[in-house]
Short mmCIF file of C-alpha atoms in Angstrom, two decimals:
data_model
loop_
_atom_site.label_atom_id
_atom_site.label_comp_id
_atom_site.label_asym_id
_atom_site.label_seq_id
_atom_site.Cartn_x
_atom_site.Cartn_y
_atom_site.Cartn_z
CA ARG A 1 -37.16 -22.11 -5.48
CA LEU A 2 -35.28 -22.04 -8.94
CA ILE A 3 -32.88 -24.20 -7.59
CA ASP A 4 -35.16 -26.37 -5.78
CA GLU A 5 -36.76 -27.05 -9.37
CA ALA A 6 -33.52 -27.59 -10.89
CA LEU A 7 -32.35 -30.03 -8.69
CA ARG A 8 -35.56 -31.87 -8.72
CA MET A 9 -34.79 -31.96 -12.92
CA LEU A 10 -31.12 -32.88 -12.09
CA ARG A 11 -31.67 -35.63 -9.87
CA ALA A 12 -34.29 -37.23 -12.22
CA ALA A 13 -31.64 -37.44 -14.76
CA ASP A 14 -28.97 -38.59 -12.27
CA ASP A 15 -26.66 -36.07 -13.49
CA THR A 16 -24.19 -35.59 -9.89
CA ALA A 17 -22.10 -32.90 -11.32
CA GLY A 18 -24.97 -31.19 -12.33
CA ILE A 19 -26.35 -31.55 -8.66
CA VAL A 20 -23.18 -30.42 -6.85
CA GLU A 21 -23.11 -27.34 -8.82
CA ALA A 22 -26.65 -26.68 -7.96
CA LEU A 23 -26.18 -27.19 -4.70
CA PHE A 24 -23.26 -24.75 -4.66
CA VAL A 25 -25.32 -22.24 -5.89
CA ARG A 26 -27.60 -23.04 -2.88
CA GLY A 27 -24.68 -22.68 -0.23
CA GLU A 28 -22.87 -19.73 -2.04
CA THR A 29 -25.97 -17.73 -1.58
CA GLN A 30 -26.53 -19.28 1.80
CA ARG A 31 -23.35 -17.95 2.80
CA PHE A 32 -23.27 -14.75 1.30
CA LYS A 33 -26.40 -13.75 3.62
CA GLY A 34 -25.00 -14.98 7.00
CA TYR A 35 -26.91 -18.37 6.72
CA ASN A 36 -24.02 -20.49 7.53
CA ASP A 37 -25.52 -23.49 8.61
CA GLU A 38 -27.87 -23.63 5.72
CA ALA A 39 -24.63 -23.37 3.68
CA LEU A 40 -22.83 -26.14 5.31
CA ALA A 41 -25.75 -28.49 4.82
CA ALA A 42 -26.08 -27.71 0.98
CA PHE A 43 -22.32 -28.48 1.12
CA HIS A 44 -22.45 -31.48 3.14
CA GLU A 45 -25.37 -32.79 0.99
CA ALA A 46 -23.32 -32.13 -2.37
CA ARG A 47 -20.34 -34.12 -0.63
CA ASP A 48 -22.86 -37.16 -0.07
CA ALA A 49 -23.71 -36.68 -3.41
CA LEU A 50 -20.65 -37.35 -4.93
CA ARG A 51 -19.47 -40.13 -2.29
CA SER A 52 -23.04 -42.03 -3.34
CA SER A 53 -22.09 -41.64 -7.28
CA ASP A 54 -19.54 -43.52 -9.26
CA THR A 55 -18.06 -40.05 -9.64
CA ASN A 56 -14.13 -40.09 -9.56
CA ASP A 57 -13.44 -36.37 -9.91
CA PRO A 58 -11.04 -35.07 -7.61
CA HIS A 59 -11.27 -31.56 -9.00
CA LEU A 60 -15.35 -31.50 -7.63
CA VAL A 61 -14.46 -32.95 -4.68
CA GLY A 62 -11.84 -30.38 -4.38
CA GLN A 63 -14.37 -27.91 -4.77
CA VAL A 64 -16.82 -29.02 -2.35
CA LEU A 65 -14.16 -29.50 0.33
CA ARG A 66 -12.91 -25.69 -0.10
CA ASN A 67 -16.55 -24.35 0.17
CA ILE A 68 -17.06 -26.51 3.46
CA GLY A 69 -13.45 -24.85 4.65
CA ILE A 70 -14.27 -21.54 4.13
CA THR A 71 -17.72 -21.86 5.23
CA HIS A 72 -16.40 -22.92 9.02
CA THR A 73 -13.92 -20.15 8.58
CA LEU A 74 -16.11 -17.17 7.70
CA GLY A 75 -18.20 -18.73 10.72
CA GLY A 76 -15.46 -19.17 13.43
CA GLU A 77 -14.56 -22.57 13.33
CA LEU A 78 -10.82 -22.16 12.43
CA ASP A 79 -9.55 -25.83 13.01
CA ALA A 80 -12.52 -27.58 10.70
CA GLY A 81 -11.57 -24.93 8.37
CA ILE A 82 -8.14 -25.30 8.08
CA ASP A 83 -8.69 -29.14 7.75
CA GLU A 84 -10.69 -28.90 5.06
CA LEU A 85 -9.13 -26.54 3.19
CA GLU A 86 -5.60 -28.32 3.19
CA GLU A 87 -7.60 -31.19 1.79
CA ALA A 88 -9.28 -29.33 -0.99
CA ARG A 89 -5.53 -27.56 -1.74
CA ARG A 90 -4.37 -31.24 -2.15
CA LEU A 91 -6.72 -32.27 -4.36
CA LEU A 92 -7.15 -29.10 -6.61
CA GLU A 93 -2.88 -29.31 -6.88
CA ASN A 94 -3.90 -32.90 -8.56
CA ALA A 95 -6.32 -31.40 -10.57
CA GLY A 96 -4.27 -28.37 -11.69
CA ASP A 97 -7.19 -25.78 -10.95
CA LEU A 98 -5.07 -22.88 -10.41
CA LYS A 99 -7.55 -20.28 -9.61
CA GLY A 100 -9.33 -23.00 -7.11
CA ILE A 101 -5.54 -23.29 -5.68
CA GLY A 102 -5.39 -19.65 -5.23
CA SER A 103 -8.66 -19.01 -3.81
CA THR A 104 -8.26 -22.22 -1.29
CA CYS A 105 -5.03 -20.95 -0.42
CA ALA A 106 -5.91 -17.44 0.11
CA MET A 107 -8.70 -18.21 2.78
CA LEU A 108 -6.29 -20.67 4.36
CA ALA A 109 -3.99 -17.73 4.71
CA LYS A 110 -7.09 -15.92 6.44
CA ALA A 111 -7.48 -18.90 8.88
CA TYR A 112 -4.02 -19.16 9.60
CA SER A 113 -3.81 -15.67 10.40
CA GLN A 114 -7.02 -15.96 12.74
CA ARG A 115 -5.47 -18.85 14.86
CA GLY A 116 -2.57 -17.04 15.49
CA GLU A 117 0.13 -18.61 12.89
CA PRO A 118 1.48 -15.68 10.52
CA MET A 119 4.56 -17.93 9.40
CA LEU A 120 2.25 -20.83 8.20
CA ALA A 121 -0.38 -17.96 6.55
CA LEU A 122 3.02 -16.40 4.85
CA GLY A 123 3.28 -20.34 3.42
CA ALA A 124 -0.21 -20.41 2.43
CA LEU A 125 -0.09 -16.77 0.29
CA GLN A 126 3.15 -17.53 -1.24
CA ARG A 127 1.34 -20.77 -2.95
CA ALA A 128 -1.51 -18.52 -3.69
CA GLN A 129 0.42 -15.63 -5.25
CA SER A 130 2.28 -18.40 -7.41
CA ALA A 131 -1.14 -19.87 -8.49
CA PHE A 132 -2.65 -16.40 -9.35
CA GLU A 133 0.66 -15.62 -11.14
CA ARG A 134 0.47 -18.82 -13.50
CA ALA A 135 -3.19 -18.12 -14.17
CA GLY A 136 -2.42 -14.74 -15.11
CA ASN A 137 -4.89 -13.61 -12.56
CA THR A 138 -4.23 -10.23 -11.95
CA TYR A 139 -7.00 -9.26 -9.65
CA ASP A 140 -6.55 -11.74 -7.37
CA LEU A 141 -2.78 -11.45 -7.58
CA TRP A 142 -3.04 -7.65 -6.53
CA MET A 143 -4.96 -8.81 -3.22
CA THR A 144 -2.67 -11.52 -2.36
CA LEU A 145 0.01 -9.18 -2.58
CA ASN A 146 -1.87 -6.83 -0.08
CA ASN A 147 -2.83 -9.60 2.18
CA THR A 148 0.88 -10.80 2.04
CA GLY A 149 2.33 -7.11 2.93
CA MET A 150 -0.43 -7.18 5.67
CA VAL A 151 1.32 -10.39 7.47
CA TYR A 152 5.16 -8.99 7.08
CA TYR A 153 3.73 -5.78 9.00
CA GLU A 154 1.67 -7.80 11.73
CA LEU A 155 5.02 -9.10 11.87
CA GLY A 156 6.93 -6.43 12.59
CA GLU A 157 8.89 -7.07 8.83
CA TYR A 158 8.22 -3.54 8.09
CA GLU A 159 11.15 -3.41 5.13
CA GLN A 160 9.42 -6.61 3.80
CA ALA A 161 6.20 -5.50 3.94
CA LEU A 162 6.65 -2.53 1.99
CA ALA A 163 8.68 -4.29 -0.47
CA VAL A 164 5.61 -6.20 -1.31
CA TYR A 165 3.31 -3.26 -1.15
CA GLU A 166 5.47 -1.40 -3.87
CA ARG A 167 5.09 -4.51 -6.00
CA GLY A 168 1.52 -4.60 -5.49
CA LEU A 169 1.26 -0.83 -6.28
CA ARG A 170 3.01 -1.17 -9.59
CA LEU A 171 0.27 -4.22 -10.45
CA VAL A 172 -2.91 -2.30 -9.60
CA ARG A 173 -1.69 0.63 -11.53
CA GLY A 174 -0.54 -1.05 -14.50
CA THR A 175 -4.01 -2.54 -14.69
CA GLY A 176 -5.81 0.22 -13.92
CA SER A 177 -7.24 -0.88 -10.61
CA SER A 178 -8.35 2.28 -8.16
CA MET A 179 -9.77 -0.38 -5.47
CA GLY A 180 -6.37 -2.07 -5.23
CA GLU A 181 -4.28 1.31 -5.40
CA VAL A 182 -6.28 2.55 -2.25
CA TYR A 183 -5.64 -0.41 -0.21
CA ILE A 184 -2.30 -0.63 -0.93
CA ILE A 185 -1.18 2.67 -0.44
CA ALA A 186 -3.45 2.76 2.98
CA GLY A 187 -1.23 -0.03 4.36
CA MET A 188 1.93 1.81 2.95
CA ALA A 189 0.83 4.80 5.28
CA GLU A 190 0.50 2.77 8.30
CA THR A 191 4.04 0.73 7.79
CA TYR A 192 5.57 4.01 7.44
CA ARG A 193 3.90 4.97 10.97
CA MET A 194 5.43 2.32 12.39
CA MET A 195 9.00 2.58 10.65
CA ALA A 196 8.71 6.09 12.36
CA ARG A 197 8.61 7.62 8.97
CA LEU A 198 5.95 10.28 10.06
CA ASP A 199 6.13 12.82 7.45
CA GLU A 200 5.82 9.95 4.67
CA SER A 201 3.18 8.38 6.59
CA LEU A 202 1.37 11.68 6.87
CA ALA A 203 1.63 12.72 3.03
CA THR A 204 0.59 8.79 2.23
CA TYR A 205 -2.49 9.41 3.99
CA GLU A 206 -3.45 13.02 2.97
CA GLU A 207 -3.02 11.04 -0.96
CA VAL A 208 -4.86 8.11 0.05
CA ARG A 209 -8.07 9.34 1.95
CA PRO A 210 -9.48 11.67 -0.50
CA MET A 211 -9.51 8.40 -2.73
CA ALA A 212 -11.25 6.05 -0.51
CA GLU A 213 -13.88 8.87 -0.03
CA GLY A 214 -14.09 9.24 -3.75
CA LEU A 215 -14.90 5.34 -3.88
CA GLN A 216 -16.98 5.14 -0.68
CA LEU A 217 -15.23 3.09 1.12
CA PRO A 218 -16.62 3.67 5.04
CA HIS A 219 -14.43 1.13 6.98
CA LEU A 220 -11.54 1.85 5.22
CA ILE A 221 -11.80 5.46 5.80
CA ILE A 222 -12.76 4.94 9.58
CA GLU A 223 -8.74 3.23 9.84
CA LEU A 224 -7.34 5.54 7.72
CA THR A 225 -8.25 8.33 10.21
CA GLU A 226 -7.69 6.75 12.82
CA GLY A 227 -4.32 6.11 11.49
CA MET A 228 -3.39 9.57 10.44
CA ALA A 229 -4.64 10.37 13.99
CA LEU A 230 -1.88 8.60 15.06
CA THR A 231 0.75 9.75 12.56
CA ARG A 232 -0.47 13.34 14.23
CA LEU A 233 0.26 12.30 17.55
CA GLY A 234 3.84 11.02 16.29
CA LEU A 235 4.61 14.42 14.88
CA GLY A 236 3.79 16.28 18.15
CA GLN A 237 0.02 17.06 16.73
CA GLY A 238 -2.40 16.03 20.04
CA GLU A 239 -4.89 18.41 19.00
CA ALA A 240 -5.28 17.74 15.42
CA ALA A 241 -5.04 13.79 16.55
CA ALA A 242 -7.75 14.35 18.89
CA GLN A 243 -10.08 15.57 16.37
CA LEU A 244 -9.46 13.13 14.02
CA ALA A 245 -10.11 10.11 16.81
CA ARG A 246 -13.42 11.99 17.63
CA SER A 247 -14.30 12.07 14.22
CA VAL A 248 -15.27 8.27 13.57
CA LYS A 249 -16.32 7.69 17.37
CA PRO A 250 -18.04 4.54 16.86
CA ALA A 251 -21.28 3.92 17.58
CA GLU A 252 -22.46 1.23 20.62
CA HIS A 253 -23.63 -1.50 18.03
CA ASP A 254 -20.42 -1.68 16.40
CA PRO A 255 -18.76 -4.51 16.32
CA PRO A 256 -16.08 -5.55 19.77
CA GLY A 257 -13.18 -5.58 17.51
CA ARG A 258 -13.80 -2.12 15.82
CA ILE A 259 -14.84 -0.33 19.48
CA ALA A 260 -11.13 -1.98 21.04
CA GLN A 261 -9.22 -0.16 18.16
CA HIS A 262 -10.97 2.99 18.79
CA ALA A 263 -10.32 2.79 22.48
CA MET A 264 -6.66 1.69 21.96
CA VAL A 265 -6.28 4.74 19.62
CA GLN A 266 -7.93 7.39 22.10
CA ALA A 267 -5.71 5.79 24.98
CA GLN A 268 -2.89 6.40 22.91
CA ILE A 269 -3.59 10.16 22.46
CA ALA A 270 -4.03 10.46 26.57
CA LEU A 271 -1.04 9.26 27.34
CA GLU A 272 0.27 11.69 25.04
CA ARG A 273 -1.34 14.62 26.59
CA GLY A 274 -0.43 12.95 30.21
CA ASP A 275 -3.84 11.53 31.32
CA GLY A 276 -2.85 7.83 32.51
CA ALA A 277 -6.40 7.74 34.55
CA ALA A 278 -7.95 8.04 31.56
CA ALA A 279 -5.80 5.93 29.37
CA LEU A 280 -6.30 3.08 32.05
CA LYS A 281 -10.08 3.25 31.88
CA LEU A 282 -10.25 3.21 27.83
CA ILE A 283 -7.46 -0.15 27.71
CA ASP A 284 -9.15 -1.92 30.44
CA GLY A 285 -12.36 -1.30 28.26
CA ALA A 286 -10.82 -2.63 24.88
CA TRP A 287 -8.70 -5.60 26.79
CA LYS A 288 -12.22 -7.32 27.68
CA LEU A 289 -13.02 -7.12 24.26
CA VAL A 290 -9.88 -8.33 22.94
CA GLU A 291 -9.32 -11.08 25.13
CA ASP A 292 -13.46 -12.40 24.57
CA ALA A 293 -11.91 -12.39 21.00
CA GLN A 294 -8.86 -14.28 22.26
CA ASN A 295 -6.53 -11.84 19.95
CA VAL A 296 -3.66 -12.44 21.29
CA HIS A 297 -1.86 -9.75 18.75
CA ASP A 298 -3.72 -6.95 19.73
CA MET A 299 -3.57 -7.98 23.72
CA ALA A 300 -0.06 -7.77 23.85
CA ILE A 301 -0.50 -4.17 21.97
CA ALA A 302 -2.94 -3.21 24.87
CA SER A 303 -0.76 -4.88 27.66
CA PHE A 304 2.23 -2.68 26.67
CA LEU A 305 0.25 0.48 26.69
CA ARG A 306 -2.12 -0.51 30.02
CA ALA A 307 1.67 -0.93 31.90
CA ARG A 308 2.63 2.95 30.48
CA ALA A 309 -0.48 4.15 31.95
CA LEU A 310 -0.17 2.54 35.37
CA TYR A 311 3.47 4.14 35.47
CA ASP A 312 2.20 7.20 34.42
CA SER A 313 -0.19 6.64 37.23
CA HIS A 314 2.40 6.45 39.91
CA GLN A 315 1.60 2.46 40.18
CA PRO A 316 5.28 1.73 39.26
CA ARG A 317 4.91 -2.33 40.85
CA LYS A 318 1.38 -2.98 38.91
CA ALA A 319 3.35 -1.60 35.80
CA MET A 320 6.32 -3.84 36.04
CA ALA A 321 3.62 -6.65 36.73
CA GLU A 322 1.90 -5.62 33.56
CA ILE A 323 5.26 -5.44 31.81
CA GLU A 324 5.73 -9.38 32.98
CA ARG A 325 2.30 -9.95 31.65
CA ALA A 326 3.45 -8.67 27.82
CA ALA A 327 6.24 -10.58 27.70
CA ARG A 328 3.94 -13.95 28.52
CA LEU A 329 1.77 -12.88 25.52
CA CYS A 330 4.89 -12.32 23.33
CA GLU A 331 6.11 -15.87 24.08
CA GLN A 332 2.42 -16.85 23.39
CA LEU A 333 2.70 -15.23 20.14
CA GLY A 334 6.03 -16.77 18.73
CA TYR A 335 6.72 -12.88 17.37
CA LYS A 336 7.47 -9.75 18.87
CA ARG A 337 9.49 -7.39 16.40
CA PHE A 338 5.82 -5.29 16.29
CA LEU A 339 5.69 -4.59 19.64
CA ARG A 340 8.85 -3.04 19.91
CA PRO A 341 7.60 0.88 19.45
CA TYR A 342 5.00 -0.15 22.09
CA ALA A 343 7.34 -2.01 24.56
CA ALA A 344 10.30 1.03 24.30
CA ARG A 345 7.66 3.45 25.30
CA ALA A 346 6.07 1.31 28.10
#
């Protein structure tokens, strides 16, 4: 209601810049509430207001496109989001808006990563990092470094991931950001596990889990618990791993991605205890969920796990056919180093 009143006054005064800023507030509020269609309508209205006026402000146009791109991306419309964000980046770079460049590139990285293009995501993150460094924005810089470490992790470039995480950790400890410290240490624990540095992984998980509990970060606590379960499994502590996994069993109404992730953790535990049939059932359930989401990264992991479960269930021909499917998924991804531990066991 207050925004509507403000818009009436701004339109009466023919204040185009003010109208656009008020529409930003309306759109961002709707987006925060999850009303993406209403948010897009507000941002498109802002773009129309600029087009119909004599205002020639590339910075303001860039901000409009950035908001439209962010909203498309958060709504899963990745192609449309990337198109808008790339144009926004170009305009904001011309305007010299370092914060705008950084936030636009950070969202571009998210969109490219979700579209399965990690190298483009890395490029966007590097541009975001440069902008935040020049702006002296340490908060957004640590988040960018954390996200960069995550992309290197997904690529299987674990040494690079650790180097970036360590730089981020020095930054957050220098600024006193407890939140940043927790997220970065969590990434390091997972990276150690994939490098088979299991004792370091376990020690890091044991360091960071109480910190996450103290900050009341339930989603991160779940990830840490399942990560610790897999580390203990690698150390031969199968029962401890199973207990940890059971403690974070998802509810039926949880998002499909969460349910699939937990099923793959449980499947790996089942494989280590020699129960191929149980593992196969879990993997088949997870496969359907990640396939529906077109998550080729997780489909490749599930495929290698499924091949191993089929072999352990005395179905070698089906296991070999699954290996061939995993190979096709690897080609589709274009990167595969992160799959080496799964492929070796399969």
